[in-house]
Amino acid sequence: MDWQDIIFKFVGGLGLFLFGIKYMSDGLQKSAGDKMRGLLEKYTSNPILGLLVGVGVTVLIQSSSGTTVMAIGLVNAGLMTLRQAIGVIIGANIGTTMTAFIVGIKIDDYALPIIAVGAIFLFFFSKKKLQYIGQVIFGFGTLFLGLSTMGSGVKPLSSLPAFTDFMIQLQDQPVLALLVGTVFTLIVQSSSATIGILQTIADEGMISLMGALPILFGDNIGTTITAVLASIGATVVAKRTALVHVIFNVVGSIIFMLLLPLVHSVVLWLGEGVNIRMQIAYAHGMFNTTNALLFLPFIPVLAWIVTKVIPGKVQEIEFKAIYLDERLLATPAVAFGQAQHEILRMGQFARETLNDSTNFFFSRDAKVGELALQKEALINELNRKITDYMVKINQQNGLSEGQSEKASGWFQLINDIERIGDHAENIVELSEFSINKKVDLSKEAGAELKEMTILADKTVEKALFSLEHNDAQAAQEVLDYERELDEMEKKFRKNHIHRLNQNQCSGSSGAVYLDILSNLERVGDHSKNIAQFVIHEEELLKK
């Protein structure tokens, strides 16, 4: 027996299989992923709808992990509750069974022509949409090529007494088979891959359906460990979400193990006349669908359990648009007033994001940095919602000429506020670079940055105050602060060059220092734009 050939084919085939799944998933996400986040946010108002959306999104992007990550992100952003996320995650577990059904379709012989079609789309078409389609087709073909390679690699093992004895032992000891599936998925870090391997081994006649079922259930438990590992050091919400995933699969596995003979009979009845690969896919689908139906009525209880098991105060960010009411669009002037209130809320979050980002730089507290990024993502989300709302107001044609001009000015302010959030995000990224590369500033450089961050915050605060109260005097103070920021930036740059010449700081620390100076100066510029708008409005009123 050529062990080198077996190992090389199995490992290489597994690599091709994993690459095929990942490449296909990436192609699907590029073509549809941007719309998926909005779908998750918009259509998860109740658990059943959340489950259906979770199924649909996972089938479309071929990644339950991707769906779960999006759900966690929306929970962190305050755009989805934990209960809604549970519905989505349960649905994602159903959606991920699609991979097993794809593997169940025995088209290994056509893997190479499928790859060729994918390559044509990838290399002979310039349109991005067609290239993404090519990526999906190429990944689909590679997935089956990997399965075929793995199958030819493990086939000689069927004549090895030690291997066949072990497989017989697994059939006689379901609990051991469950543990094998769990551990194998933990090692490979992909339930789709381990279930694909199980389907391949079963297809080669090395294990019966009765022996494969406990391994399948173990694969489902193993994939939860991946989620647990990913949640280490993450937010409380992420840990609770991971625990939901664990409870869902562990409890489901216990129930199905207790009913193993019945499950075996049902799968044989459902999969009568189909290959064993498809029978395993049926079992996988039945496991997750039955589990979902069992857990769906108990989502509130599940949310309560994980909250009690993992205590801790969640930093809740209420960032749903509270002023933008579609019903008010019939009265454009009133709707415009509501939009102004929402823009001011957005501005307050921009200021908070700036404060969190600079605090992260000095404190190196990862939670503060994460909070800044969450708020920045929310600013982007609110930016989109306000912009859409303002466009709808303009389409009503119910504003006077003066109101329309004023609305155009406020429309521009949205961009300035959003850009303040972007500069705060840049500071977070620079802070992460400093932590990862162990970059330290000199005492003088640190003191200068603190001085400039205080002034930048004061500038943003005063700009928002002038906007809220239409205070031209406060706006004039903003212009003074902005000039001071410009002068401060020039002065500190000269100081930095002097320190470089004196070898008081390194090139890396200097680059970080200068980039933060630049971002703070740009924050001042956007605050200045807000102030100039207020002054312009005041001048128009006087005429």
Coordinates of C-alpha atoms in Angstrom, one line a residue:
M1 CA 0.0 0.0 0.0
D2 CA 1.4 3.4 -1.1
W3 CA 0.9 5.5 2.0
Q4 CA 2.5 8.6 0.4
D5 CA -0.1 8.4 -2.4
I6 CA -2.9 8.0 0.1
I7 CA -1.8 10.9 2.3
F8 CA -1.0 13.2 -0.7
K9 CA -4.3 12.6 -2.4
F10 CA -6.3 13.0 0.8
V11 CA -4.6 16.1 2.0
G12 CA -4.5 17.6 -1.5
G13 CA -8.1 16.7 -2.1
L14 CA -9.1 18.2 1.2
G15 CA -7.2 21.4 0.3
L16 CA -9.0 21.6 -3.1
F17 CA -12.4 20.9 -1.4
L18 CA -11.9 23.7 1.1
F19 CA -10.6 26.1 -1.5
G20 CA -13.6 25.3 -3.7
I21 CA -16.1 26.1 -0.9
K22 CA -14.2 29.3 0.1
Y23 CA -13.8 30.5 -3.5
M24 CA -17.5 29.8 -4.4
S25 CA -18.6 31.5 -1.2
D26 CA -16.4 34.5 -1.9
G27 CA -17.9 34.8 -5.4
L28 CA -21.5 34.6 -4.1
Q29 CA -20.8 37.2 -1.4
K30 CA -19.2 39.6 -3.9
S31 CA -22.2 39.3 -6.2
A32 CA -24.9 39.4 -3.4
G33 CA -23.2 40.0 -0.1
D34 CA -23.7 43.8 0.1
K35 CA -27.5 43.3 -0.2
M36 CA -27.5 40.5 2.4
R37 CA -26.7 42.8 5.3
G38 CA -29.7 45.1 4.5
L39 CA -31.9 42.0 4.0
L40 CA -30.9 40.8 7.5
E41 CA -31.6 44.2 9.1
K42 CA -34.9 44.8 7.3
Y43 CA -36.6 41.4 7.4
T44 CA -36.0 40.0 10.9
S45 CA -38.8 41.6 12.8
N46 CA -40.0 38.3 14.1
P47 CA -38.3 34.9 14.8
I48 CA -39.9 33.0 11.9
L49 CA -39.0 35.7 9.4
G50 CA -35.5 35.8 10.9
L51 CA -35.2 32.1 10.4
L52 CA -36.3 32.3 6.8
V53 CA -33.9 35.1 6.1
G54 CA -31.1 33.2 7.8
V55 CA -31.8 30.2 5.5
G56 CA -32.0 32.4 2.4
V57 CA -28.8 34.4 3.1
T58 CA -26.8 31.3 4.0
V59 CA -27.9 29.5 0.8
L60 CA -27.0 32.6 -1.2
I61 CA -23.6 33.2 0.2
Q62 CA -22.8 29.5 1.1
S63 CA -21.4 30.4 4.5
S64 CA -23.2 30.0 7.8
S65 CA -20.2 31.7 9.5
G66 CA -20.7 34.7 7.2
T67 CA -24.4 34.9 8.1
T68 CA -23.6 34.6 11.8
V69 CA -20.9 37.3 11.6
M70 CA -23.3 39.7 9.9
A71 CA -26.0 38.9 12.5
I72 CA -23.5 39.6 15.4
G73 CA -22.4 42.8 13.7
L74 CA -26.0 44.0 13.5
V75 CA -26.6 43.1 17.2
N76 CA -23.5 45.0 18.2
A77 CA -24.7 47.9 16.1
G78 CA -28.1 48.0 17.8
L79 CA -29.9 47.2 14.5
M80 CA -30.9 43.7 15.6
T81 CA -31.8 42.3 19.0
L82 CA -30.3 39.1 20.4
R83 CA -33.7 37.3 19.9
Q84 CA -33.7 38.3 16.2
A85 CA -30.2 37.1 15.9
I86 CA -31.1 33.7 17.4
G87 CA -33.7 33.3 14.7
V88 CA -31.2 34.1 12.0
I89 CA -28.5 31.7 13.4
I90 CA -31.1 28.9 13.6
G91 CA -31.9 29.6 9.9
A92 CA -28.2 29.7 9.0
N93 CA -27.8 26.2 10.4
I94 CA -30.5 25.0 8.0
G95 CA -29.0 27.0 5.1
T96 CA -25.6 25.4 5.6
T97 CA -27.0 22.0 4.8
M98 CA -27.1 23.1 1.1
T99 CA -23.4 22.3 0.9
A100 CA -24.1 18.6 1.8
F101 CA -26.8 18.5 -0.8
I102 CA -24.4 19.9 -3.4
V103 CA -21.8 17.2 -2.5
G104 CA -24.6 14.6 -2.7
I105 CA -25.0 15.3 -6.4
K106 CA -22.5 12.9 -7.9
I107 CA -21.0 14.9 -10.7
D108 CA -17.3 14.3 -9.9
D109 CA -16.7 13.2 -13.5
Y110 CA -17.6 16.6 -14.8
A111 CA -15.5 18.6 -12.3
L112 CA -12.8 19.5 -14.8
P113 CA -15.2 20.8 -17.6
I114 CA -17.0 22.9 -14.9
I115 CA -13.6 24.4 -13.8
A116 CA -12.9 25.2 -17.5
V117 CA -16.2 27.0 -17.8
G118 CA -15.4 29.0 -14.6
A119 CA -12.0 29.9 -16.0
I120 CA -13.5 31.2 -19.2
F121 CA -15.7 33.5 -17.2
L122 CA -12.8 34.6 -15.0
F123 CA -10.2 35.3 -17.7
F124 CA -12.2 36.2 -20.8
F125 CA -14.8 38.6 -19.5
S126 CA -14.0 42.1 -18.1
K127 CA -17.4 42.7 -16.5
K128 CA -17.2 42.2 -12.7
K129 CA -20.6 40.5 -12.4
L130 CA -19.6 37.8 -15.0
Q131 CA -16.2 37.3 -13.2
Y132 CA -18.1 36.7 -9.9
I133 CA -20.2 34.1 -11.7
G134 CA -17.0 32.5 -13.0
Q135 CA -15.6 32.5 -9.5
V136 CA -18.7 30.6 -8.3
I137 CA -18.6 28.1 -11.1
F138 CA -14.8 27.6 -10.7
G139 CA -15.2 27.0 -7.0
F140 CA -18.1 24.6 -7.6
G141 CA -15.9 22.5 -10.0
T142 CA -12.9 22.6 -7.6
L143 CA -15.1 21.4 -4.8
F144 CA -16.0 18.2 -6.7
L145 CA -12.4 17.8 -8.0
G146 CA -11.3 17.8 -4.3
L147 CA -13.9 15.2 -3.4
S148 CA -12.9 13.0 -6.3
T149 CA -9.2 13.3 -5.3
M150 CA -10.0 12.5 -1.7
G151 CA -12.1 9.5 -2.8
S152 CA -9.3 8.0 -4.9
G153 CA -6.9 8.6 -2.0
V154 CA -8.9 6.8 0.7
K155 CA -10.1 4.0 -1.5
P156 CA -7.1 1.7 -0.8
L157 CA -7.9 2.0 3.0
S158 CA -11.0 -0.2 2.4
S159 CA -8.7 -3.2 2.0
L160 CA -6.8 -2.4 5.2
P161 CA -8.1 -4.6 8.1
A162 CA -7.2 -2.1 10.9
F163 CA -9.2 0.6 9.1
T164 CA -12.2 -1.6 8.4
D165 CA -12.2 -2.9 12.0
F166 CA -12.2 0.7 13.3
M167 CA -15.2 1.6 11.1
I168 CA -17.1 -1.5 12.3
Q169 CA -16.3 -0.4 15.9
L170 CA -17.7 3.1 15.2
Q171 CA -20.9 1.4 14.0
D172 CA -21.2 -0.5 17.2
Q173 CA -20.2 2.4 19.5
P174 CA -22.3 5.5 18.4
V175 CA -20.9 7.7 21.3
L176 CA -17.3 7.0 20.0
A177 CA -18.5 7.9 16.5
L178 CA -20.0 11.2 17.9
L179 CA -16.7 12.1 19.5
V180 CA -14.7 11.3 16.3
G181 CA -17.0 13.7 14.3
T182 CA -16.6 16.4 17.0
V183 CA -12.8 16.1 17.2
F184 CA -12.3 15.9 13.4
T185 CA -14.4 19.1 12.8
L186 CA -12.4 20.8 15.6
I187 CA -9.2 19.9 13.8
V188 CA -10.3 20.8 10.2
Q189 CA -12.4 23.8 11.5
S190 CA -15.1 23.3 8.9
S191 CA -18.2 21.2 9.3
S192 CA -18.8 21.4 5.5
A193 CA -15.4 19.8 4.9
T194 CA -15.8 17.0 7.5
I195 CA -19.3 16.2 6.3
G196 CA -18.0 16.2 2.7
I197 CA -15.2 13.7 3.8
L198 CA -17.8 11.6 5.6
Q199 CA -19.9 11.5 2.4
T200 CA -16.9 10.5 0.4
I201 CA -15.9 7.7 2.8
A202 CA -19.4 6.4 2.8
D203 CA -19.6 6.5 -0.9
E204 CA -16.5 4.3 -1.1
G205 CA -18.4 1.7 1.0
M206 CA -16.2 2.1 4.1
I207 CA -19.0 3.0 6.5
S208 CA -22.7 2.4 6.6
L209 CA -25.4 5.0 7.1
M210 CA -25.9 3.8 10.7
G211 CA -22.3 4.4 11.4
A212 CA -22.2 7.7 9.6
L213 CA -25.1 9.3 11.4
P214 CA -23.4 9.7 14.8
I215 CA -20.3 11.1 13.1
L216 CA -22.6 13.6 11.3
F217 CA -24.1 14.8 14.6
G218 CA -20.5 15.1 16.0
D219 CA -19.6 17.3 13.0
N220 CA -22.4 19.6 14.0
I221 CA -21.1 19.8 17.6
G222 CA -17.6 20.4 16.4
T223 CA -18.5 23.4 14.3
T224 CA -19.8 25.1 17.5
I225 CA -16.4 24.9 19.0
T226 CA -15.1 27.0 16.2
A227 CA -17.6 29.7 17.1
V228 CA -16.6 29.4 20.7
L229 CA -13.0 29.9 19.9
A230 CA -13.9 32.9 17.7
S231 CA -15.8 34.5 20.5
I232 CA -12.9 34.4 23.0
G233 CA -12.0 38.0 23.9
A234 CA -15.0 39.2 21.9
T235 CA -18.0 41.2 23.2
V236 CA -20.6 39.8 25.6
V237 CA -23.1 39.6 22.7
A238 CA -20.7 37.6 20.6
K239 CA -20.2 35.1 23.4
R240 CA -23.9 34.8 24.0
T241 CA -24.5 34.2 20.3
A242 CA -21.8 31.5 20.2
L243 CA -23.5 29.8 23.2
V244 CA -26.8 29.8 21.3
H245 CA -25.0 27.9 18.5
V246 CA -23.6 25.4 21.1
I247 CA -26.9 24.8 22.8
F248 CA -28.7 24.4 19.4
N249 CA -26.3 21.7 18.2
V250 CA -25.5 19.9 21.4
V251 CA -29.2 19.5 22.5
G252 CA -30.1 18.5 19.0
S253 CA -27.3 15.9 18.8
I254 CA -28.4 14.4 22.2
I255 CA -32.0 14.1 21.0
F256 CA -31.0 12.5 17.7
M257 CA -28.6 10.1 19.4
L258 CA -31.4 8.9 21.7
L259 CA -33.6 8.4 18.6
L260 CA -30.8 7.0 16.4
P261 CA -32.7 3.9 15.1
L262 CA -35.8 5.9 14.3
V263 CA -33.7 8.6 12.6
H264 CA -31.9 5.9 10.5
S265 CA -35.3 4.4 9.4
V266 CA -36.6 7.8 8.4
V267 CA -33.5 8.7 6.4
L268 CA -33.7 5.4 4.6
W269 CA -37.3 6.1 3.8
L270 CA -36.6 9.6 2.6
G271 CA -33.6 8.6 0.7
E272 CA -34.9 5.5 -0.9
G273 CA -33.2 4.9 -4.3
V274 CA -30.6 7.7 -3.9
N275 CA -26.8 7.3 -3.2
I276 CA -25.5 7.3 0.4
R277 CA -23.9 10.8 -0.1
M278 CA -27.4 12.2 -0.7
Q279 CA -28.8 10.2 2.2
I280 CA -26.3 11.8 4.5
A281 CA -27.3 15.2 3.1
Y282 CA -31.0 14.3 3.9
A283 CA -29.9 13.4 7.5
H284 CA -28.1 16.7 7.8
G285 CA -31.1 18.6 6.6
M286 CA -33.5 16.7 8.8
F287 CA -31.2 17.3 11.9
N288 CA -31.1 21.1 11.4
T289 CA -34.7 21.5 10.3
T290 CA -36.1 19.4 13.2
N291 CA -33.8 21.3 15.6
A292 CA -35.1 24.6 14.3
L293 CA -38.7 23.6 14.7
L294 CA -38.0 22.5 18.3
F295 CA -36.1 25.7 19.2
L296 CA -38.2 28.3 17.4
P297 CA -41.0 28.6 20.0
F298 CA -38.4 28.9 22.8
I299 CA -36.2 31.7 21.4
P300 CA -37.2 34.1 24.3
V301 CA -36.2 31.4 26.7
L302 CA -33.0 30.7 24.9
A303 CA -32.1 34.4 25.0
W304 CA -32.8 34.5 28.7
I305 CA -30.7 31.4 29.3
V306 CA -27.6 32.7 27.5
T307 CA -28.0 36.1 29.2
K308 CA -28.0 34.4 32.6
V309 CA -25.1 32.0 31.8
I310 CA -23.0 34.8 30.4
P311 CA -23.7 37.9 32.5
G312 CA -22.3 41.3 31.8
K313 CA -23.5 44.7 30.8
V314 CA -23.8 45.1 27.0
Q315 CA -22.8 48.4 25.6
E316 CA -26.0 49.1 23.8
I317 CA -25.9 51.7 21.0
E318 CA -29.4 52.8 20.1
F319 CA -28.9 53.8 16.5
K320 CA -32.1 53.2 14.8
A321 CA -33.4 56.3 13.1
I322 CA -35.9 57.6 15.6
Y323 CA -36.9 60.7 13.8
L324 CA -37.2 59.5 10.2
D325 CA -40.9 58.7 9.8
E326 CA -42.0 57.8 6.2
R327 CA -45.6 59.0 7.0
L328 CA -44.3 62.5 7.5
L329 CA -43.1 62.7 3.9
A330 CA -46.6 63.9 2.9
T331 CA -45.6 67.1 4.7
P332 CA -42.1 67.8 3.4
A333 CA -41.4 70.8 5.7
V334 CA -42.1 68.6 8.8
A335 CA -40.1 65.7 7.4
F336 CA -37.2 68.0 6.8
G337 CA -37.3 69.1 10.5
Q338 CA -37.2 65.5 11.5
A339 CA -34.2 64.9 9.2
Q340 CA -32.4 67.8 10.9
H341 CA -32.9 66.1 14.3
E342 CA -31.5 62.9 12.9
I343 CA -28.4 64.6 11.4
L344 CA -27.7 66.2 14.8
R345 CA -27.9 62.7 16.4
M346 CA -25.4 61.5 13.8
G347 CA -23.1 64.4 14.7
Q348 CA -23.1 63.4 18.3
F349 CA -22.1 59.9 17.4
A350 CA -19.3 61.2 15.2
R351 CA -18.0 63.2 18.2
E352 CA -18.2 60.1 20.5
T353 CA -16.4 58.0 17.8
L354 CA -13.6 60.6 17.7
N355 CA -13.3 60.5 21.5
D356 CA -13.3 56.7 21.6
S357 CA -10.7 56.5 18.9
T358 CA -8.3 58.8 20.6
N359 CA -8.9 57.2 24.0
F360 CA -8.1 53.9 22.4
F361 CA -4.8 55.3 21.1
F362 CA -3.7 56.3 24.6
S363 CA -5.3 53.6 26.7
R364 CA -4.7 50.6 24.3
D365 CA -8.0 49.2 25.6
A366 CA -9.3 46.9 22.8
K367 CA -12.9 47.3 24.0
V368 CA -12.8 51.1 23.5
G369 CA -11.4 50.6 20.0
E370 CA -14.1 48.1 19.1
L371 CA -16.7 50.5 20.4
A372 CA -15.3 53.2 18.2
L373 CA -15.5 50.9 15.1
Q374 CA -19.1 50.0 16.0
K375 CA -20.1 53.6 16.2
E376 CA -18.4 54.4 12.9
A377 CA -20.3 51.6 11.2
L378 CA -23.5 53.0 12.7
I379 CA -22.6 56.5 11.4
N380 CA -22.3 55.0 7.9
E381 CA -25.7 53.2 8.3
L382 CA -27.4 56.4 9.5
N383 CA -25.7 58.4 6.7
R384 CA -27.4 56.0 4.2
K385 CA -30.8 56.3 5.9
I386 CA -30.8 60.1 6.2
T387 CA -29.6 60.5 2.6
D388 CA -32.4 58.3 1.3
Y389 CA -34.9 60.2 3.4
M390 CA -33.7 63.6 2.2
V391 CA -33.9 62.4 -1.4
K392 CA -37.5 61.4 -0.8
I393 CA -38.2 64.8 0.7
N394 CA -36.9 66.5 -2.4
Q395 CA -39.0 64.2 -4.6
Q396 CA -42.2 65.5 -2.9
N397 CA -41.6 69.0 -4.3
G398 CA -43.3 70.5 -1.3
L399 CA -40.5 72.7 0.0
S400 CA -40.3 76.4 -0.8
E401 CA -37.3 77.8 -2.8
G402 CA -35.6 78.9 0.5
Q403 CA -36.3 75.6 2.2
S404 CA -34.9 73.7 -0.8
E405 CA -31.7 75.7 -0.7
K406 CA -31.4 75.1 3.1
A407 CA -32.1 71.4 2.6
S408 CA -29.3 71.2 0.1
G409 CA -26.9 72.7 2.6
W410 CA -28.0 70.1 5.3
F411 CA -27.5 67.4 2.7
Q412 CA -23.8 68.4 2.4
L413 CA -23.5 68.4 6.2
I414 CA -24.2 64.7 6.3
N415 CA -21.1 64.1 4.3
D416 CA -18.9 66.3 6.6
I417 CA -20.2 64.4 9.7
E418 CA -19.6 61.1 8.1
R419 CA -16.1 62.1 7.2
I420 CA -15.4 63.0 10.8
G421 CA -16.3 59.3 11.6
D422 CA -14.0 58.1 8.9
H423 CA -11.0 60.1 10.3
A424 CA -11.8 58.6 13.7
E425 CA -11.7 55.1 12.1
N426 CA -8.3 55.9 10.7
I427 CA -7.1 56.8 14.2
V428 CA -8.3 53.4 15.4
E429 CA -6.4 51.6 12.6
L430 CA -3.3 53.6 13.4
S431 CA -3.7 52.7 17.1
E432 CA -4.0 49.0 16.1
F433 CA -0.8 49.3 14.0
S434 CA 1.0 50.8 17.0
I435 CA -0.1 48.0 19.3
N436 CA 0.7 45.2 16.8
K437 CA 4.1 46.7 15.9
K438 CA 4.8 47.9 19.5
V439 CA 5.3 51.5 18.4
D440 CA 5.8 53.9 21.3
L441 CA 5.8 57.7 21.1
S442 CA 8.2 59.9 23.0
K443 CA 6.7 61.7 26.0
E444 CA 6.8 65.1 24.1
A445 CA 5.0 63.6 21.1
G446 CA 2.3 62.0 23.3
A447 CA 1.7 65.3 25.1
E448 CA 1.4 67.2 21.8
L449 CA -1.2 64.6 20.5
K450 CA -3.2 64.9 23.6
E451 CA -3.3 68.7 23.3
M452 CA -4.4 68.4 19.7
T453 CA -7.1 65.8 20.4
I454 CA -8.6 68.0 23.1
L455 CA -8.8 70.9 20.7
A456 CA -10.2 68.8 17.9
D457 CA -12.9 67.5 20.2
K458 CA -13.7 71.1 21.3
T459 CA -14.0 72.1 17.7
V460 CA -16.4 69.4 16.8
E461 CA -18.5 70.0 20.0
K462 CA -18.7 73.7 19.2
A463 CA -19.6 73.1 15.5
L464 CA -22.5 70.8 16.5
F465 CA -23.7 73.3 19.1
S466 CA -23.7 76.1 16.5
L467 CA -25.6 73.9 14.1
E468 CA -28.2 72.8 16.7
H469 CA -28.8 76.3 18.0
N470 CA -28.1 78.2 14.7
D471 CA -25.6 80.2 16.7
A472 CA -23.3 82.3 14.4
Q473 CA -21.1 83.4 17.3
A474 CA -20.4 79.8 18.2
A475 CA -19.7 79.1 14.6
Q476 CA -17.2 81.9 14.5
E477 CA -15.4 80.3 17.5
V478 CA -15.2 77.1 15.4
L479 CA -13.3 79.0 12.7
D480 CA -10.9 80.3 15.3
Y481 CA -10.4 76.8 16.7
E482 CA -9.9 75.4 13.2
R483 CA -7.1 78.0 12.5
E484 CA -5.6 77.1 15.8
L485 CA -5.6 73.4 14.8
D486 CA -3.9 74.2 11.5
E487 CA -1.2 76.2 13.3
M488 CA -0.8 73.5 15.9
E489 CA -0.4 70.9 13.2
K490 CA 2.4 72.9 11.4
K491 CA 4.1 73.5 14.7
F492 CA 4.0 69.9 15.8
R493 CA 5.3 68.7 12.5
K494 CA 8.3 70.9 12.9
N495 CA 8.8 69.6 16.4
H496 CA 8.6 66.1 15.0
I497 CA 11.3 66.7 12.4
H498 CA 13.5 68.1 15.1
R499 CA 13.0 65.0 17.2
L500 CA 13.8 62.8 14.2
N501 CA 17.1 64.7 13.7
Q502 CA 17.9 64.2 17.4
N503 CA 17.1 60.5 17.1
Q504 CA 14.5 60.9 19.8
C505 CA 11.9 58.8 17.9
S506 CA 11.8 56.0 15.3
G507 CA 10.5 56.2 11.7
S508 CA 7.5 54.0 12.6
S509 CA 6.4 56.1 15.5
G510 CA 6.9 59.2 13.5
A511 CA 4.7 58.0 10.7
V512 CA 1.9 57.1 13.1
Y513 CA 2.3 60.5 14.9
L514 CA 2.1 62.5 11.6
D515 CA -0.9 60.5 10.3
I516 CA -2.9 61.2 13.5
L517 CA -2.0 64.9 13.3
S518 CA -3.2 64.9 9.7
N519 CA -6.5 63.2 10.6
L520 CA -7.2 65.6 13.5
E521 CA -6.5 68.5 11.2
R522 CA -9.0 67.2 8.7
V523 CA -11.6 66.8 11.5
G524 CA -11.1 70.5 12.0
D525 CA -11.7 71.2 8.3
H526 CA -15.0 69.3 8.4
S527 CA -16.0 71.2 11.5
K528 CA -15.2 74.4 9.7
N529 CA -17.6 73.4 6.9
I530 CA -20.4 73.0 9.4
A531 CA -19.6 76.4 11.0
Q532 CA -19.5 78.2 7.6
F533 CA -22.9 76.7 6.7
V534 CA -24.3 78.2 10.0
I535 CA -22.8 81.6 9.3
H536 CA -24.1 81.5 5.7
E537 CA -27.6 80.7 7.0
E538 CA -27.4 83.6 9.5
E539 CA -26.4 86.0 6.7
L540 CA -29.3 84.9 4.6
L541 CA -31.7 85.6 7.5
K542 CA -30.4 89.2 7.9
K543 CA -31.1 90.0 4.2

